[in-house]
Amino acid sequence: MLVTMYRIRNRRRFTRLIPGICLVVFLQVFPDAAVAVTTQTAIRQAMRLTLQRNLPEAERVYRDLATSSPEVGLPALARFLDRTGQTTKTQHMLADPSIARLPVLLRARVFVAAGRHDEAIAILRAARDASDRYERVSLLANELIASGKKAEAAS
């Protein structure tokens, strides 16, 4: 009977550990899952702060997001600065040398998010890298259509 009680107690301890072990294994196998949750949480927080008109705090969240996840954060920051009328900060951001070193597609997305469609089209046209050609051509076609140049987008 004592042995049976020992096994039951240990089984309970083991069943308490299973969720924690599963979480650790899941995050080891899918490390991007934790980043995605954090990115979405940060975007929601920044949007909530923007709606509350707490713009300095919202900008801080967007800048933190741009540092931790540039693919999502930089376009979001550019859009935030443009939509809140912070044109000087937008210009400084776009003129920053670190933006010029970004991959072509990400740089074009930042310019699109900032409302600079002509510059984004110029960036996409000047690109010669074949690795992301489909995405670049799709973005270029969409920008040309949005600019009212449907005939040019069709060619």
PDB file of C-alpha atoms in Angstrom:
ATOM      1  CA  MET A   1       0.000   0.000   0.000  1.00  0.00           C
ATOM      2  CA  LEU A   2       2.851   2.388   0.760  1.00  0.00           C
ATOM      3  CA  VAL A   3       4.368   1.696  -2.650  1.00  0.00           C
ATOM      4  CA  THR A   4       1.017   2.407  -4.316  1.00  0.00           C
ATOM      5  CA  MET A   5       0.691   5.760  -2.495  1.00  0.00           C
ATOM      6  CA  TYR A   6       4.237   6.676  -3.575  1.00  0.00           C
ATOM      7  CA  ARG A   7       3.380   5.948  -7.217  1.00  0.00           C
ATOM      8  CA  ILE A   8       0.164   7.997  -7.030  1.00  0.00           C
ATOM      9  CA  ARG A   9       1.994  10.981  -5.513  1.00  0.00           C
ATOM     10  CA  ASN A  10       4.734  10.842  -8.143  1.00  0.00           C
ATOM     11  CA  ARG A  11       2.180  10.504 -10.938  1.00  0.00           C
ATOM     12  CA  ARG A  12       0.468  13.688  -9.697  1.00  0.00           C
ATOM     13  CA  ARG A  13       3.775  15.531  -9.649  1.00  0.00           C
ATOM     14  CA  PHE A  14       4.522  14.275 -13.132  1.00  0.00           C
ATOM     15  CA  THR A  15       1.126  15.356 -14.476  1.00  0.00           C
ATOM     16  CA  ARG A  16       1.741  18.830 -13.020  1.00  0.00           C
ATOM     17  CA  LEU A  17       5.007  19.028 -14.938  1.00  0.00           C
ATOM     18  CA  ILE A  18       3.576  17.995 -18.316  1.00  0.00           C
ATOM     19  CA  PRO A  19       2.151  21.437 -19.323  1.00  0.00           C
ATOM     20  CA  GLY A  20       5.410  23.145 -18.423  1.00  0.00           C
ATOM     21  CA  ILE A  21       7.467  20.578 -20.296  1.00  0.00           C
ATOM     22  CA  CYS A  22       5.175  20.885 -23.324  1.00  0.00           C
ATOM     23  CA  LEU A  23       5.580  24.679 -23.322  1.00  0.00           C
ATOM     24  CA  VAL A  24       9.373  24.443 -23.153  1.00  0.00           C
ATOM     25  CA  VAL A  25       9.457  21.875 -25.958  1.00  0.00           C
ATOM     26  CA  PHE A  26       7.024  23.946 -28.060  1.00  0.00           C
ATOM     27  CA  LEU A  27       9.136  27.100 -27.701  1.00  0.00           C
ATOM     28  CA  GLN A  28      12.277  25.142 -28.545  1.00  0.00           C
ATOM     29  CA  VAL A  29      10.706  23.697 -31.680  1.00  0.00           C
ATOM     30  CA  PHE A  30       8.801  26.871 -32.696  1.00  0.00           C
ATOM     31  CA  PRO A  31      10.775  29.866 -31.356  1.00  0.00           C
ATOM     32  CA  ASP A  32       8.960  32.291 -33.685  1.00  0.00           C
ATOM     33  CA  ALA A  33       5.665  31.596 -31.908  1.00  0.00           C
ATOM     34  CA  ALA A  34       6.772  33.572 -28.854  1.00  0.00           C
ATOM     35  CA  VAL A  35       7.957  36.453 -31.041  1.00  0.00           C
ATOM     36  CA  ALA A  36       4.656  36.545 -32.954  1.00  0.00           C
ATOM     37  CA  VAL A  37       2.660  36.804 -29.742  1.00  0.00           C
ATOM     38  CA  THR A  38       4.912  39.571 -28.477  1.00  0.00           C
ATOM     39  CA  THR A  39       4.739  41.447 -31.793  1.00  0.00           C
ATOM     40  CA  GLN A  40       0.947  41.284 -31.931  1.00  0.00           C
ATOM     41  CA  THR A  41       0.732  42.350 -28.286  1.00  0.00           C
ATOM     42  CA  ALA A  42       3.012  45.320 -28.931  1.00  0.00           C
ATOM     43  CA  ILE A  43       0.987  46.406 -31.975  1.00  0.00           C
ATOM     44  CA  ARG A  44      -2.255  46.194 -29.999  1.00  0.00           C
ATOM     45  CA  GLN A  45      -0.716  48.173 -27.146  1.00  0.00           C
ATOM     46  CA  ALA A  46       0.582  50.864 -29.507  1.00  0.00           C
ATOM     47  CA  MET A  47      -2.767  51.127 -31.257  1.00  0.00           C
ATOM     48  CA  ARG A  48      -4.569  51.407 -27.929  1.00  0.00           C
ATOM     49  CA  LEU A  49      -2.165  54.148 -26.809  1.00  0.00           C
ATOM     50  CA  THR A  50      -2.689  55.978 -30.100  1.00  0.00           C
ATOM     51  CA  LEU A  51      -6.459  55.859 -29.668  1.00  0.00           C
ATOM     52  CA  GLN A  52      -6.004  57.227 -26.141  1.00  0.00           C
ATOM     53  CA  ARG A  53      -3.934  60.065 -27.713  1.00  0.00           C
ATOM     54  CA  ASN A  54      -0.873  59.060 -25.671  1.00  0.00           C
ATOM     55  CA  LEU A  55       1.372  59.587 -28.703  1.00  0.00           C
ATOM     56  CA  PRO A  56       4.797  59.704 -26.975  1.00  0.00           C
ATOM     57  CA  GLU A  57       4.198  56.337 -25.318  1.00  0.00           C
ATOM     58  CA  ALA A  58       2.759  54.860 -28.522  1.00  0.00           C
ATOM     59  CA  GLU A  59       5.844  56.040 -30.427  1.00  0.00           C
ATOM     60  CA  ARG A  60       8.083  54.403 -27.829  1.00  0.00           C
ATOM     61  CA  VAL A  61       6.245  51.082 -28.285  1.00  0.00           C
ATOM     62  CA  TYR A  62       6.523  51.350 -32.086  1.00  0.00           C
ATOM     63  CA  ARG A  63      10.256  52.142 -31.820  1.00  0.00           C
ATOM     64  CA  ASP A  64      10.788  49.159 -29.522  1.00  0.00           C
ATOM     65  CA  LEU A  65       8.909  47.010 -32.022  1.00  0.00           C
ATOM     66  CA  ALA A  66      11.037  48.376 -34.874  1.00  0.00           C
ATOM     67  CA  THR A  67      14.135  47.314 -32.947  1.00  0.00           C
ATOM     68  CA  SER A  68      12.908  43.851 -31.986  1.00  0.00           C
ATOM     69  CA  SER A  69      11.068  42.986 -35.213  1.00  0.00           C
ATOM     70  CA  PRO A  70      12.070  45.296 -38.091  1.00  0.00           C
ATOM     71  CA  GLU A  71       9.937  43.518 -40.718  1.00  0.00           C
ATOM     72  CA  VAL A  72       6.790  44.513 -38.847  1.00  0.00           C
ATOM     73  CA  GLY A  73       7.968  47.394 -36.695  1.00  0.00           C
ATOM     74  CA  LEU A  74       9.594  49.704 -39.239  1.00  0.00           C
ATOM     75  CA  PRO A  75       6.564  49.964 -41.549  1.00  0.00           C
ATOM     76  CA  ALA A  76       4.304  50.328 -38.491  1.00  0.00           C
ATOM     77  CA  LEU A  77       6.478  53.130 -37.106  1.00  0.00           C
ATOM     78  CA  ALA A  78       6.560  54.902 -40.474  1.00  0.00           C
ATOM     79  CA  ARG A  79       2.773  54.641 -40.790  1.00  0.00           C
ATOM     80  CA  PHE A  80       2.310  55.913 -37.223  1.00  0.00           C
ATOM     81  CA  LEU A  81       4.584  58.921 -37.783  1.00  0.00           C
ATOM     82  CA  ASP A  82       2.903  59.743 -41.087  1.00  0.00           C
ATOM     83  CA  ARG A  83      -0.661  59.386 -39.842  1.00  0.00           C
ATOM     84  CA  THR A  84      -0.055  61.415 -36.686  1.00  0.00           C
ATOM     85  CA  GLY A  85       1.368  64.310 -38.700  1.00  0.00           C
ATOM     86  CA  GLN A  86       4.934  64.015 -37.436  1.00  0.00           C
ATOM     87  CA  THR A  87       6.429  64.849 -40.828  1.00  0.00           C
ATOM     88  CA  THR A  88       9.828  65.937 -39.519  1.00  0.00           C
ATOM     89  CA  LYS A  89      10.307  62.645 -37.674  1.00  0.00           C
ATOM     90  CA  THR A  90       9.117  60.764 -40.756  1.00  0.00           C
ATOM     91  CA  GLN A  91      11.655  62.562 -42.943  1.00  0.00           C
ATOM     92  CA  HIS A  92      14.451  61.883 -40.452  1.00  0.00           C
ATOM     93  CA  MET A  93      13.488  58.227 -40.284  1.00  0.00           C
ATOM     94  CA  LEU A  94      13.451  57.803 -44.063  1.00  0.00           C
ATOM     95  CA  ALA A  95      16.748  59.677 -44.458  1.00  0.00           C
ATOM     96  CA  ASP A  96      18.480  57.550 -41.821  1.00  0.00           C
ATOM     97  CA  PRO A  97      21.392  55.556 -43.309  1.00  0.00           C
ATOM     98  CA  SER A  98      20.173  52.401 -41.577  1.00  0.00           C
ATOM     99  CA  ILE A  99      17.019  52.501 -43.733  1.00  0.00           C
ATOM    100  CA  ALA A 100      19.173  52.611 -46.879  1.00  0.00           C
ATOM    101  CA  ARG A 101      20.884  49.378 -45.773  1.00  0.00           C
ATOM    102  CA  LEU A 102      17.607  47.467 -45.408  1.00  0.00           C
ATOM    103  CA  PRO A 103      16.608  44.818 -47.942  1.00  0.00           C
ATOM    104  CA  VAL A 104      14.862  46.349 -50.948  1.00  0.00           C
ATOM    105  CA  LEU A 105      11.420  44.936 -50.218  1.00  0.00           C
ATOM    106  CA  LEU A 106      11.424  46.063 -46.582  1.00  0.00           C
ATOM    107  CA  ARG A 107      12.723  49.514 -47.523  1.00  0.00           C
ATOM    108  CA  ALA A 108       9.945  49.871 -50.115  1.00  0.00           C
ATOM    109  CA  ARG A 109       7.344  48.795 -47.561  1.00  0.00           C
ATOM    110  CA  VAL A 110       8.607  51.435 -45.137  1.00  0.00           C
ATOM    111  CA  PHE A 111       8.263  54.119 -47.818  1.00  0.00           C
ATOM    112  CA  VAL A 112       4.776  52.890 -48.735  1.00  0.00           C
ATOM    113  CA  ALA A 113       3.740  52.954 -45.076  1.00  0.00           C
ATOM    114  CA  ALA A 114       5.031  56.532 -44.827  1.00  0.00           C
ATOM    115  CA  GLY A 115       2.918  57.538 -47.814  1.00  0.00           C
ATOM    116  CA  ARG A 116       5.900  57.993 -50.142  1.00  0.00           C
ATOM    117  CA  HIS A 117       4.611  55.936 -53.047  1.00  0.00           C
ATOM    118  CA  ASP A 118       6.778  57.483 -55.760  1.00  0.00           C
ATOM    119  CA  GLU A 119       9.965  56.793 -53.788  1.00  0.00           C
ATOM    120  CA  ALA A 120       8.803  53.219 -53.142  1.00  0.00           C
ATOM    121  CA  ILE A 121       8.212  52.717 -56.875  1.00  0.00           C
ATOM    122  CA  ALA A 122      11.701  54.069 -57.627  1.00  0.00           C
ATOM    123  CA  ILE A 123      13.248  51.724 -55.045  1.00  0.00           C
ATOM    124  CA  LEU A 124      11.420  48.712 -56.479  1.00  0.00           C
ATOM    125  CA  ARG A 125      12.352  49.575 -60.065  1.00  0.00           C
ATOM    126  CA  ALA A 126      16.026  50.003 -59.213  1.00  0.00           C
ATOM    127  CA  ALA A 127      16.264  46.618 -57.474  1.00  0.00           C
ATOM    128  CA  ARG A 128      18.127  43.885 -59.323  1.00  0.00           C
ATOM    129  CA  ASP A 129      18.149  41.091 -56.742  1.00  0.00           C
ATOM    130  CA  ALA A 130      16.288  38.003 -57.972  1.00  0.00           C
ATOM    131  CA  SER A 131      15.680  36.400 -54.579  1.00  0.00           C
ATOM    132  CA  ASP A 132      12.457  38.270 -53.791  1.00  0.00           C
ATOM    133  CA  ARG A 133      11.403  39.155 -57.314  1.00  0.00           C
ATOM    134  CA  TYR A 134       7.798  37.956 -57.058  1.00  0.00           C
ATOM    135  CA  GLU A 135       7.124  40.026 -53.920  1.00  0.00           C
ATOM    136  CA  ARG A 136       8.824  43.086 -55.436  1.00  0.00           C
ATOM    137  CA  VAL A 137       6.878  42.861 -58.690  1.00  0.00           C
ATOM    138  CA  SER A 138       3.613  42.379 -56.791  1.00  0.00           C
ATOM    139  CA  LEU A 139       4.280  45.392 -54.589  1.00  0.00           C
ATOM    140  CA  LEU A 140       5.365  47.451 -57.599  1.00  0.00           C
ATOM    141  CA  ALA A 141       2.210  46.539 -59.529  1.00  0.00           C
ATOM    142  CA  ASN A 142       0.021  47.416 -56.548  1.00  0.00           C
ATOM    143  CA  GLU A 143       1.763  50.756 -56.101  1.00  0.00           C
ATOM    144  CA  LEU A 144       1.460  51.607 -59.791  1.00  0.00           C
ATOM    145  CA  ILE A 145      -2.246  50.764 -59.719  1.00  0.00           C
ATOM    146  CA  ALA A 146      -2.706  52.862 -56.568  1.00  0.00           C
ATOM    147  CA  SER A 147      -0.918  55.743 -58.313  1.00  0.00           C
ATOM    148  CA  GLY A 148      -3.341  55.544 -61.245  1.00  0.00           C
ATOM    149  CA  LYS A 149      -0.813  53.995 -63.645  1.00  0.00           C
ATOM    150  CA  LYS A 150      -2.785  50.859 -64.527  1.00  0.00           C
ATOM    151  CA  ALA A 151      -1.388  50.562 -68.047  1.00  0.00           C
ATOM    152  CA  GLU A 152       2.163  50.674 -66.726  1.00  0.00           C
ATOM    153  CA  ALA A 153       1.319  48.068 -64.057  1.00  0.00           C
ATOM    154  CA  ALA A 154      -0.060  45.726 -66.710  1.00  0.00           C
ATOM    155  CA  SER A 155       3.173  45.703 -68.702  1.00  0.00           C
TER     156      SER A 155
END
